[in-house]
Coordinates of C-alpha atoms in Angstrom, one line a residue:
M1 CA -4.4 -3.4 -10.5
C2 CA -4.4 -5.9 -12.8
G3 CA -3.8 -9.8 -12.3
I4 CA -0.4 -11.6 -13.6
L5 CA 0.3 -15.2 -13.5
A6 CA 3.5 -16.8 -14.9
V7 CA 4.5 -20.2 -15.2
L8 CA 8.3 -20.6 -16.6
G9 CA 10.0 -23.8 -17.5
C10 CA 7.6 -26.3 -16.8
S11 CA 7.8 -30.2 -17.7
D12 CA 4.5 -30.0 -19.1
D13 CA 3.4 -27.9 -22.3
S14 CA 0.2 -29.8 -23.0
Q15 CA -3.3 -28.4 -23.3
A16 CA -4.1 -29.9 -19.8
K17 CA -1.4 -27.6 -18.4
R18 CA -2.7 -24.4 -20.3
V19 CA -6.5 -25.0 -18.9
R20 CA -4.9 -25.4 -15.4
V21 CA -3.0 -22.0 -15.8
L22 CA -6.2 -20.3 -17.3
E23 CA -8.1 -21.8 -14.2
L24 CA -5.7 -20.6 -11.8
S25 CA -5.4 -17.0 -13.6
R26 CA -9.4 -16.5 -12.8
R27 CA -8.5 -16.9 -9.6
L28 CA -6.7 -13.4 -9.8
K29 CA -10.0 -12.1 -12.3
H30 CA -11.1 -9.6 -9.5
R31 CA -8.2 -7.9 -10.0
G32 CA -8.5 -7.2 -13.6
P33 CA -12.4 -8.0 -14.8
D34 CA -11.8 -5.8 -17.8
W35 CA -10.1 -8.7 -20.3
S36 CA -8.2 -11.5 -20.0
G37 CA -4.9 -12.4 -22.3
M38 CA -2.7 -15.9 -22.1
Y39 CA 0.4 -16.4 -24.0
Q40 CA 2.1 -19.9 -24.3
H41 CA 5.9 -20.5 -25.6
G42 CA 6.9 -23.8 -25.5
D43 CA 6.9 -24.8 -21.4
C44 CA 6.5 -21.2 -20.5
F45 CA 3.2 -19.5 -19.9
L46 CA 2.1 -15.9 -19.4
S47 CA -1.5 -15.0 -18.4
H48 CA -3.1 -11.6 -17.5
Q49 CA -6.3 -10.4 -15.9
R50 CA -6.8 -6.5 -17.0
L51 CA -8.1 -3.5 -15.2
A52 CA -7.7 -1.0 -17.9
I53 CA -6.9 2.2 -16.8
V54 CA -4.8 3.6 -19.7
D55 CA -5.7 3.4 -23.2
P56 CA -8.8 0.6 -22.1
T57 CA -9.4 0.4 -26.1
S58 CA -6.3 -1.1 -27.3
G59 CA -3.6 -1.7 -24.3
D60 CA -4.8 -5.5 -23.6
Q61 CA -1.9 -7.7 -22.3
P62 CA 0.4 -9.3 -22.7
L63 CA 2.1 -7.0 -24.6
Y64 CA 4.9 -7.2 -27.4
N65 CA 7.9 -5.5 -29.1
E66 CA 7.6 -5.1 -32.9
D67 CA 8.4 -8.7 -33.7
K68 CA 6.9 -10.5 -30.8
A69 CA 9.9 -11.8 -29.7
I70 CA 10.0 -10.0 -26.4
V71 CA 6.6 -11.1 -24.3
V72 CA 5.6 -8.8 -20.9
T73 CA 2.6 -9.5 -18.7
V74 CA 2.5 -6.2 -16.2
N75 CA 0.6 -5.2 -13.1
G76 CA 1.0 -1.5 -12.6
E77 CA 1.3 2.1 -14.0
I78 CA 4.5 3.7 -15.5
Y79 CA 3.8 7.4 -15.0
N80 CA 6.8 8.4 -17.1
H81 CA 5.7 6.2 -20.2
E82 CA 5.4 9.2 -22.3
E83 CA 9.0 10.8 -21.8
L84 CA 10.5 7.2 -22.2
R85 CA 8.7 6.8 -25.6
K86 CA 10.5 9.7 -26.7
G87 CA 13.6 8.0 -26.0
L88 CA 13.0 5.1 -28.3
P89 CA 12.7 7.0 -31.4
N90 CA 13.5 3.7 -33.6
H91 CA 10.7 1.8 -32.0
R92 CA 7.1 1.1 -33.1
F93 CA 4.6 0.9 -30.1
R94 CA 1.5 -1.3 -30.8
T95 CA -0.6 0.6 -28.0
G96 CA -1.1 3.7 -26.2
S97 CA -0.6 1.6 -22.9
D98 CA 1.7 2.9 -20.2
C99 CA 3.1 -0.4 -20.0
D100 CA 4.1 -0.5 -23.7
V101 CA 7.5 0.6 -23.1
I102 CA 8.8 -2.5 -21.0
A103 CA 9.3 -4.8 -23.7
H104 CA 11.2 -1.8 -26.2
L105 CA 13.0 -0.7 -23.2
Y106 CA 14.3 -4.2 -22.3
E107 CA 15.5 -4.3 -26.3
E108 CA 17.4 -1.3 -26.3
H109 CA 19.0 -1.5 -22.5
G110 CA 19.0 -5.4 -21.4
E111 CA 18.3 -6.1 -17.9
D112 CA 19.3 -2.5 -16.6
F113 CA 16.3 -0.9 -17.8
V114 CA 14.3 -1.3 -14.3
D115 CA 15.5 2.0 -12.5
M116 CA 14.4 4.2 -15.5
L117 CA 10.6 2.9 -14.6
D118 CA 8.8 5.9 -12.7
G119 CA 6.0 4.1 -11.3
M120 CA 4.2 0.9 -9.4
F121 CA 5.0 -2.5 -11.2
S122 CA 5.0 -6.1 -11.1
F123 CA 6.3 -7.9 -14.5
V124 CA 7.4 -11.0 -16.1
L125 CA 9.4 -10.5 -19.5
L126 CA 10.0 -13.4 -21.8
D127 CA 12.5 -13.2 -24.3
T128 CA 11.9 -16.0 -26.8
R129 CA 15.1 -15.3 -28.4
D130 CA 17.0 -17.2 -26.2
D131 CA 14.1 -18.5 -23.7
S132 CA 15.3 -16.1 -20.9
F133 CA 12.9 -14.3 -18.7
I134 CA 13.4 -11.5 -16.0
V135 CA 10.8 -10.9 -13.1
A136 CA 10.5 -7.3 -11.5
R137 CA 9.0 -5.7 -8.8
D138 CA 8.7 -1.8 -7.8
A139 CA 10.8 -0.1 -5.1
I140 CA 8.3 -0.3 -2.4
G141 CA 6.3 -3.2 -3.1
I142 CA 3.3 -1.2 -3.9
T143 CA 2.0 -4.0 -6.0
S144 CA 1.8 -7.5 -4.9
L145 CA 3.7 -10.3 -5.9
Y146 CA 4.7 -13.8 -5.0
I147 CA 7.2 -16.2 -6.5
G148 CA 6.8 -20.2 -6.3
W149 CA 8.7 -23.2 -7.3
G150 CA 7.3 -26.3 -8.8
L151 CA 8.4 -30.0 -8.0
D152 CA 9.6 -30.2 -11.6
G153 CA 11.8 -27.2 -11.5
S154 CA 9.4 -24.4 -12.5
I155 CA 9.0 -21.0 -11.4
W156 CA 5.5 -19.5 -10.7
I157 CA 5.0 -15.9 -10.1
A158 CA 1.7 -14.3 -9.2
S159 CA 0.1 -11.4 -8.0
E160 CA -1.5 -13.3 -5.1
M161 CA -0.4 -16.2 -4.0
K162 CA -4.1 -17.8 -4.2
G163 CA -2.9 -17.9 -7.8
L164 CA 0.1 -20.4 -7.3
N165 CA -0.3 -21.7 -3.7
D166 CA -2.0 -25.2 -4.7
D167 CA 0.9 -25.8 -7.8
C168 CA 4.0 -24.9 -5.7
E169 CA 6.0 -26.9 -3.5
H170 CA 7.6 -23.8 -1.7
F171 CA 6.2 -20.2 -2.3
E172 CA 6.9 -16.7 -0.9
Y173 CA 6.4 -12.9 -1.4
F174 CA 8.8 -11.5 -4.0
P175 CA 11.1 -8.9 -2.5
P176 CA 10.3 -5.1 -3.4
G177 CA 13.0 -3.1 -5.5
H178 CA 14.2 -6.5 -6.8
L179 CA 15.0 -8.1 -9.7
Y180 CA 15.0 -11.9 -11.0
S181 CA 17.0 -13.2 -13.7
S182 CA 17.1 -16.4 -15.4
K183 CA 20.2 -15.9 -16.9
Q184 CA 21.8 -15.0 -13.5
G185 CA 19.6 -17.5 -11.8
G186 CA 18.8 -15.3 -9.0
F187 CA 17.9 -12.1 -7.5
R188 CA 19.7 -9.0 -7.4
R189 CA 18.7 -5.6 -6.1
W190 CA 18.0 -3.1 -8.5
Y191 CA 16.8 -0.1 -6.4
N192 CA 19.5 1.3 -4.4
P193 CA 19.0 4.4 -2.9
K194 CA 21.1 6.4 0.0
W195 CA 18.5 6.1 2.8
M196 CA 18.4 2.4 2.5
S197 CA 22.0 2.1 4.2
E198 CA 20.5 4.0 7.4
T199 CA 23.0 6.3 7.0
I200 CA 21.9 9.8 9.2
P201 CA 21.2 12.2 6.2
S202 CA 22.1 15.9 7.0
T203 CA 20.3 18.2 4.3
P204 CA 18.4 21.2 5.9
Y205 CA 14.9 21.0 5.8
D206 CA 13.3 23.4 2.8
P207 CA 9.5 23.3 3.0
L208 CA 9.3 24.6 -0.3
V209 CA 11.3 21.8 -1.9
L210 CA 9.3 19.1 0.1
R211 CA 6.2 20.8 -1.0
R212 CA 7.2 20.6 -4.6
A213 CA 8.3 17.1 -4.6
F214 CA 5.1 16.0 -3.3
E215 CA 2.8 17.9 -5.5
N216 CA 4.7 16.6 -8.7
A217 CA 4.2 12.9 -7.0
V218 CA 0.3 14.0 -7.0
I219 CA 0.1 15.4 -10.3
K220 CA 1.7 12.6 -12.3
R221 CA -0.8 10.1 -10.8
L222 CA -3.5 12.0 -12.3
M223 CA -2.8 10.3 -15.6
T224 CA -5.9 8.1 -16.2
D225 CA -8.3 7.5 -19.0
V226 CA -11.4 6.2 -16.6
P227 CA -13.2 7.9 -14.1
F228 CA -11.5 8.4 -10.7
G229 CA -11.3 10.0 -7.2
V230 CA -9.8 10.3 -3.6
L231 CA -10.1 8.7 -0.6
L232 CA -10.7 11.1 2.0
S233 CA -10.3 10.3 5.8
G234 CA -10.0 13.9 6.9
G235 CA -6.6 13.3 8.4
L236 CA -3.7 15.0 7.3
D237 CA -2.4 12.6 4.7
S238 CA -5.2 12.0 2.6
S239 CA -6.8 15.6 2.9
L240 CA -3.2 16.9 1.5
V241 CA -3.7 14.7 -1.4
A242 CA -7.2 15.7 -2.0
S243 CA -6.4 19.2 -1.9
I244 CA -3.7 19.2 -4.2
T245 CA -5.5 16.8 -6.5
A246 CA -8.6 19.6 -6.7
R247 CA -6.1 22.4 -7.0
H248 CA -4.4 20.7 -10.0
L249 CA -7.2 18.7 -11.7
T250 CA -8.5 21.5 -14.1
A251 CA -4.8 21.7 -16.2
T252 CA -4.7 17.7 -16.7
K253 CA -6.2 15.6 -19.4
A254 CA -8.2 13.8 -16.8
G255 CA -9.9 17.1 -15.3
K256 CA -10.6 17.9 -19.4
Q257 CA -12.1 14.4 -19.7
W258 CA -14.1 13.8 -16.6
G259 CA -14.9 17.2 -15.3
P260 CA -12.8 19.8 -13.0
Q261 CA -14.7 18.7 -10.0
L262 CA -12.9 16.0 -7.9
H263 CA -14.9 13.1 -6.3
S264 CA -14.2 11.9 -2.8
F265 CA -15.0 9.0 -0.8
C266 CA -15.0 8.1 3.1
V267 CA -16.5 5.2 5.3
G268 CA -17.1 4.8 8.7
L269 CA -19.3 4.0 11.7
E270 CA -22.2 6.1 12.0
G271 CA -20.8 9.3 14.1
S272 CA -17.4 8.5 13.8
P273 CA -15.0 11.2 13.7
D274 CA -13.5 10.6 10.3
L275 CA -16.9 11.1 8.8
K276 CA -17.3 14.4 10.4
A277 CA -13.4 15.6 9.2
A278 CA -13.9 14.0 5.9
R279 CA -17.1 16.1 5.4
E280 CA -15.2 19.1 6.6
V281 CA -12.4 18.8 4.3
A282 CA -14.5 17.9 1.2
D283 CA -16.8 21.0 1.9
Y284 CA -13.4 23.1 2.4
L285 CA -12.0 21.9 -1.2
G286 CA -15.4 21.8 -2.7
T287 CA -15.2 18.2 -3.7
I288 CA -18.5 16.0 -4.8
H289 CA -18.2 14.0 -1.6
H290 CA -19.6 10.3 -1.2
E291 CA -20.1 8.9 2.5
F292 CA -20.8 5.3 3.4
H293 CA -21.2 3.9 6.5
F294 CA -21.1 0.6 8.1
T295 CA -21.8 -1.3 11.2
V296 CA -19.4 -3.2 13.4
Q297 CA -21.5 -6.6 12.0
D298 CA -20.8 -5.3 8.6
G299 CA -17.5 -5.6 9.1
I300 CA -17.3 -8.7 11.1
D301 CA -19.3 -10.6 8.8
A302 CA -16.9 -9.4 5.8
I303 CA -13.6 -10.7 7.9
E304 CA -13.2 -14.1 6.3
D305 CA -13.7 -12.5 2.6
V306 CA -11.1 -9.6 3.7
I307 CA -8.8 -12.3 4.9
Y308 CA -9.0 -14.5 1.5
H309 CA -8.2 -11.3 -0.7
V310 CA -5.9 -9.4 1.6
E311 CA -3.8 -13.0 2.3
T312 CA -2.7 -12.2 6.1
H313 CA -3.4 -12.7 9.3
D314 CA -1.9 -9.6 10.9
V315 CA -4.1 -8.0 13.2
T316 CA -3.4 -4.4 12.6
T317 CA -3.8 -5.1 8.6
I318 CA -7.1 -6.8 9.1
R319 CA -8.7 -4.2 11.2
A320 CA -7.9 -1.6 8.8
S321 CA -8.5 -3.2 5.4
T322 CA -12.1 -4.5 6.3
P323 CA -13.5 -0.7 6.4
M324 CA -11.3 -0.5 3.1
F325 CA -12.5 -3.3 1.7
L326 CA -16.0 -2.7 1.9
L327 CA -15.4 0.8 0.8
S328 CA -13.8 -0.1 -2.2
R329 CA -16.8 -2.2 -3.2
K330 CA -19.3 1.0 -2.9
I331 CA -16.5 3.1 -4.9
K332 CA -16.6 0.7 -7.6
S333 CA -20.4 0.4 -7.9
L334 CA -20.3 4.0 -8.7
G335 CA -18.2 3.3 -11.9
V336 CA -14.8 4.4 -10.3
K337 CA -12.0 2.5 -11.3
M338 CA -9.3 4.5 -9.7
V339 CA -8.3 6.2 -6.3
I340 CA -5.4 8.0 -4.8
S341 CA -4.7 7.4 -1.2
G342 CA -2.3 8.4 1.1
E343 CA -0.2 5.4 2.7
G344 CA 3.3 5.8 3.4
S345 CA 3.4 9.5 5.0
D346 CA 3.9 8.1 8.4
E347 CA 6.6 5.8 7.7
I348 CA 8.4 8.5 5.9
F349 CA 8.0 11.3 8.6
G350 CA 7.5 9.3 12.1
G351 CA 4.0 10.0 12.1
Y352 CA 2.9 7.1 14.2
L353 CA 2.3 8.3 18.0
Y354 CA 5.1 6.1 19.2
F355 CA 7.9 8.0 17.5
H356 CA 7.1 10.7 20.2
K357 CA 9.6 8.6 22.2
A358 CA 12.2 8.0 20.1
P359 CA 15.4 9.1 22.1
N360 CA 17.5 10.7 19.4
K361 CA 17.2 11.5 15.4
E362 CA 19.6 8.4 14.7
E363 CA 16.9 6.1 16.1
F364 CA 14.2 7.9 14.8
H365 CA 15.9 7.8 11.0
R366 CA 16.6 4.2 11.6
E367 CA 13.1 3.2 12.5
T368 CA 11.5 5.0 9.4
C369 CA 14.0 3.3 7.0
R370 CA 12.7 0.0 9.0
K371 CA 9.0 1.1 8.4
I372 CA 9.6 1.9 4.9
N373 CA 11.2 -1.6 4.3
A374 CA 8.3 -3.0 5.8
L375 CA 5.5 -1.4 3.9
H376 CA 4.8 -4.4 1.3
Q377 CA 3.8 -6.7 4.0
Y378 CA 1.4 -4.1 5.8
D379 CA -0.1 -0.9 4.6
C380 CA 1.0 -1.5 0.6
L381 CA -0.5 -4.8 0.9
R382 CA -3.4 -3.6 2.3
A383 CA -4.3 -0.7 0.2
N384 CA -3.5 -3.0 -3.1
K385 CA -5.3 -6.0 -2.2
S386 CA -8.2 -4.3 -0.7
T387 CA -9.0 -2.1 -3.5
S388 CA -8.1 -4.9 -6.0
A389 CA -10.6 -7.4 -4.6
W390 CA -13.5 -5.3 -6.8
G391 CA -11.2 -4.0 -9.4
L392 CA -10.4 -0.7 -8.2
E393 CA -6.9 0.6 -8.3
A394 CA -5.2 2.6 -5.5
R395 CA -2.0 4.9 -6.4
V396 CA 0.1 5.9 -3.2
P397 CA 1.9 9.6 -4.4
F398 CA 3.8 9.4 -0.8
L399 CA 5.4 6.2 -1.9
D400 CA 6.9 8.1 -5.3
K401 CA 10.5 7.4 -5.5
E402 CA 11.3 10.9 -6.3
F403 CA 9.5 12.2 -3.2
I404 CA 11.0 9.8 -0.9
N405 CA 14.6 10.5 -1.9
V406 CA 13.6 14.1 -1.0
A407 CA 12.3 13.2 2.0
M408 CA 14.5 10.8 3.7
D409 CA 17.5 12.9 2.8
I410 CA 16.4 15.7 5.0
D411 CA 18.0 15.8 8.8
P412 CA 16.0 13.6 11.2
E413 CA 16.4 16.3 13.5
W414 CA 13.8 18.0 12.0
K415 CA 11.3 15.4 11.8
M416 CA 11.8 14.9 15.9
I417 CA 8.7 15.7 17.9
D418 CA 9.4 18.6 20.0
K419 CA 6.2 19.9 22.2
S420 CA 7.8 22.5 23.6
Q421 CA 8.2 24.0 19.9
G422 CA 5.1 23.2 18.9
R423 CA 6.4 20.3 16.9
I424 CA 3.6 17.4 16.6
E425 CA 4.3 14.3 14.2
K426 CA 4.7 14.8 10.9
W427 CA 5.5 18.8 11.6
I428 CA 7.8 19.2 8.5
L429 CA 5.1 18.1 6.1
R430 CA 2.2 20.3 7.8
R431 CA 4.6 23.3 7.9
A432 CA 5.3 22.4 4.0
F433 CA 2.0 23.2 3.0
D434 CA 1.3 25.7 5.7
D435 CA 0.5 28.7 3.0
E436 CA -1.0 31.8 4.6
E437 CA -1.9 33.2 0.9
R438 CA -3.4 30.6 -0.7
P439 CA -4.0 27.6 2.1
Y440 CA -4.4 24.2 1.1
L441 CA -6.3 23.2 4.1
P442 CA -7.8 24.5 7.2
K443 CA -5.3 25.0 10.1
H444 CA -7.0 22.9 12.5
I445 CA -6.9 20.2 9.9
L446 CA -3.2 20.4 9.2
Y447 CA -2.2 20.3 12.5
R448 CA -4.6 17.2 14.0
Q449 CA -3.1 14.4 15.7
K450 CA -2.5 11.6 14.1
E451 CA -5.1 8.5 14.1
Q452 CA -4.6 5.1 12.4
F453 CA -7.6 4.5 10.1
S454 CA -8.3 1.4 11.9
D455 CA -9.2 3.6 15.3
G456 CA -10.7 6.6 13.0
V457 CA -13.3 4.7 11.1
G458 CA -14.7 4.3 15.1
Y459 CA -13.3 3.3 18.2
S460 CA -16.2 0.5 18.6
W461 CA -15.2 -1.2 15.6
I462 CA -11.9 -2.7 17.2
D463 CA -13.6 -3.1 20.3
G464 CA -16.3 -5.1 18.4
L465 CA -13.8 -7.0 16.6
K466 CA -12.1 -8.1 20.1
A467 CA -15.4 -8.6 21.7
H468 CA -16.3 -11.1 18.7
A469 CA -13.0 -13.0 18.7
A470 CA -13.4 -13.6 22.8
E471 CA -16.5 -15.3 21.7
N472 CA -15.3 -17.8 19.6
V473 CA -11.9 -18.1 21.1
T474 CA -11.7 -19.8 24.5
D475 CA -9.1 -19.7 27.3
K476 CA -8.4 -23.1 26.8
M477 CA -7.5 -22.5 23.2
M478 CA -5.2 -19.7 23.6
L479 CA -3.6 -22.0 26.5
Q480 CA -2.7 -24.4 23.5
A481 CA -1.7 -21.4 20.9
A482 CA 2.1 -22.5 21.0
H483 CA 1.5 -26.0 20.3
I484 CA -1.3 -25.0 17.7
Y485 CA 0.7 -22.4 16.1
P486 CA 4.5 -22.9 17.0
H487 CA 5.6 -20.1 14.2
N488 CA 4.2 -16.6 14.9
T489 CA 2.2 -17.6 18.0
P490 CA -1.1 -15.6 18.7
T491 CA -0.7 -14.0 21.3
S492 CA -4.3 -12.5 21.6
K493 CA -8.2 -14.3 21.2
E494 CA -8.2 -11.7 18.2
A495 CA -5.0 -12.7 16.6
Y496 CA -5.9 -16.5 17.0
Y497 CA -9.3 -16.0 15.4
Y498 CA -7.9 -14.3 12.2
R499 CA -4.8 -17.1 12.2
M500 CA -7.9 -20.0 12.4
I501 CA -9.6 -18.6 9.2
F502 CA -6.3 -17.7 7.4
E503 CA -4.8 -21.4 8.1
R504 CA -8.5 -22.9 6.7
L505 CA -7.8 -20.8 3.6
F506 CA -3.9 -20.9 3.3
P507 CA -3.0 -24.2 4.7
Q508 CA 0.6 -24.2 3.5
N509 CA 3.5 -23.8 5.7
S510 CA 4.9 -21.3 3.1
A511 CA 1.6 -19.1 3.3
T512 CA 2.1 -19.0 7.0
L513 CA 5.9 -17.7 6.5
T514 CA 4.5 -14.7 4.2
V515 CA 2.9 -13.0 7.4
P516 CA 4.9 -10.8 9.4
G517 CA 4.9 -11.2 13.6
G518 CA 6.6 -9.8 16.2
A519 CA 5.7 -7.5 19.4
S520 CA 4.3 -4.1 18.2
I521 CA 2.9 -1.1 20.1
A522 CA 0.8 1.3 17.8
C523 CA 2.2 0.0 14.8
S524 CA 5.8 0.0 15.6
T525 CA 8.3 -2.5 14.7
A526 CA 9.8 -4.7 17.4
K527 CA 13.2 -2.9 17.9
A528 CA 11.0 0.6 18.7
I529 CA 9.2 -0.9 21.8
E530 CA 12.4 -0.7 23.4
W531 CA 11.8 3.1 23.5
D532 CA 9.9 2.9 26.3
S533 CA 9.9 0.4 29.1
N534 CA 6.3 0.8 29.9
W535 CA 5.3 -0.4 26.4
S536 CA 6.0 -3.8 26.8
N537 CA 3.4 -4.5 29.0
N538 CA 0.8 -2.5 26.5
L539 CA 1.4 -4.5 23.4
D540 CA -1.5 -3.7 20.9
P541 CA -1.1 -2.1 17.1
S542 CA -4.0 0.4 17.8
G543 CA -2.5 4.0 18.1
R544 CA -4.6 4.2 21.3
S545 CA -2.2 1.8 23.0
A546 CA 0.5 4.3 22.9
L547 CA 0.3 5.7 26.7
G548 CA 1.1 9.1 27.3
V549 CA 0.8 10.1 23.9
H550 CA -2.4 9.6 22.4
V551 CA -5.0 12.2 23.3
L552 CA -7.4 9.2 24.3
A553 CA -5.1 6.3 25.0
Y554 CA -6.2 3.4 26.6
D555 CA -4.6 0.4 28.6
P556 CA -6.4 -3.1 27.9
K557 CA -6.0 -3.8 31.9
L558 CA -8.2 -0.8 32.6
P559 CA -11.9 0.0 31.9
G560 CA -11.6 3.3 30.0
P561 CA -9.5 6.0 27.8
I562 CA -6.6 7.7 30.0
P563 CA -6.7 11.3 29.0
V564 CA -3.1 12.7 28.1
S565 CA -2.0 16.1 29.3
I566 CA -0.9 17.8 26.0
S567 CA -1.4 21.3 24.9
P568 CA -4.6 21.0 22.6
A569 CA -3.6 24.4 21.0
K570 CA -0.4 22.8 19.7
I571 CA -2.2 19.8 18.3
M572 CA -5.5 21.3 16.7
T573 CA -8.3 23.5 17.1
G574 CA -11.9 22.9 17.4
V575 CA -14.4 21.0 19.8
Q576 CA -14.2 17.5 18.9
R577 CA -11.3 15.7 18.1
M578 CA -11.3 14.4 14.7
V579 CA -9.2 11.6 13.3
E580 CA -7.0 11.3 10.6
L581 CA -6.6 8.2 8.3
D582 CA -3.6 7.4 7.4
V583 CA -3.9 6.0 4.3
P584 CA -3.3 7.9 1.2
S585 CA -5.9 10.1 0.2
V586 CA -8.5 7.6 1.2
A587 CA -11.2 7.7 4.0
I588 CA -9.1 5.1 4.9
Q589 CA -5.5 5.2 6.5
T590 CA -2.5 3.0 7.0

């Protein structure tokens, strides 16, 4: 991931302003430590901090068309860039960078080219011929992006809000799947898939179609000119990503350049279920496996850095971001610059344990739509910023546009959890990769119960966070919480603790408004809490709060776990329950 910052139409084009833009751009240098670029055209500034993944020798930014009249600063990866180049035979490209196609596509097609891009991206394009500009963000919001407005009428764009918060009167996240056009003077949606209307699909489930779509999504993300690996938690999603990558690596350019043996990475507390599960999967796939341990105190000590980089005070995001943040630092120290991860599967397939209580297929489908649309504020934000904090790029094949279209067009009746038929969460994904002749994974891993990443790295992690927060937030402070924080008021000491740190780092009201809120059970939306009347009394984002579903569910009012009566044979095999990280092929999960 790179870092971009643009100031458009400011009232000051002086050297002092250029120096200020460079100063703010340096706040994003952790995202792109390989090179810095700056372009100024009158009262417009485009800056870039590069993480070089494709064409590291000549792909520095900003990028231009032939006569340099069109200028682009981009954060992202365009996986179909070679195909797009073939459709531009009359254009001359300056670099081999995948992002080099953007300026030329605009030159050829105008503002309507964005849907042609297959990848993850945020970019600002300046057309110096008429001083117009466009800004766009990828379909789901895999890459982070913010927009702000200055008192002088200027528009600011940045990959992280720390790049613009001190200089804008108001700022907010840039909506995913949208384009901002200076000619039109506002936003318009460029991404309009059928599923977004929440119309209930009726396409029958075909396991081979789903399998091929996901394999293609993983394979296209093997486009790299630098060392890479996979995040492997040992759960279903990350294990599938690792399995497909290992299976196809040899035939790719990356495999020929960096060797056919895949590197995998996992993190957890000593003795955590994730560590054991990931090691088992790594042994099965034959990866070069790297296992890292952290202590509860290590995590607590990193909380302020995590909040600074991830830019949120959302409880579940911070719980999961911290081990991912620590792991990313270790991975980067090994010389690896890109990882493939498993975020997005639970949102698409209803993998969170609360989906067990979905009353019908219509509500099931609508909840998956709500979850996908909110990903940019939760798991995408975590995966992008936790890794980018150390100059590491995370790619997420479950959020491939074509794969989402296939998966979200399946009749949701097939996604419903039905214990009587042996269908656990994400059954259709598990079944698609249940190949007897050439297994992708061992059966007990393929059919393991879902575990959220913040739980899977070790249950004492969340317990330790709660205990630490209780030592730093008093009952008296909680009584006044609604007066101190009237918007999105913290309802737990843990939430209050994170909020205090966030407000100190980002004191602007606009910053607070970028953070989502509302009641949640096991990562549900507020709407889904209506599915079970008992849930409103047990609100916590941990999967273990799903009473009656999780095999080690807990009630915060009771001293220990509450065993759930579930037929283990239909959930998994093996003596010890293993965790599934729902973070893409990472040892981290969503």
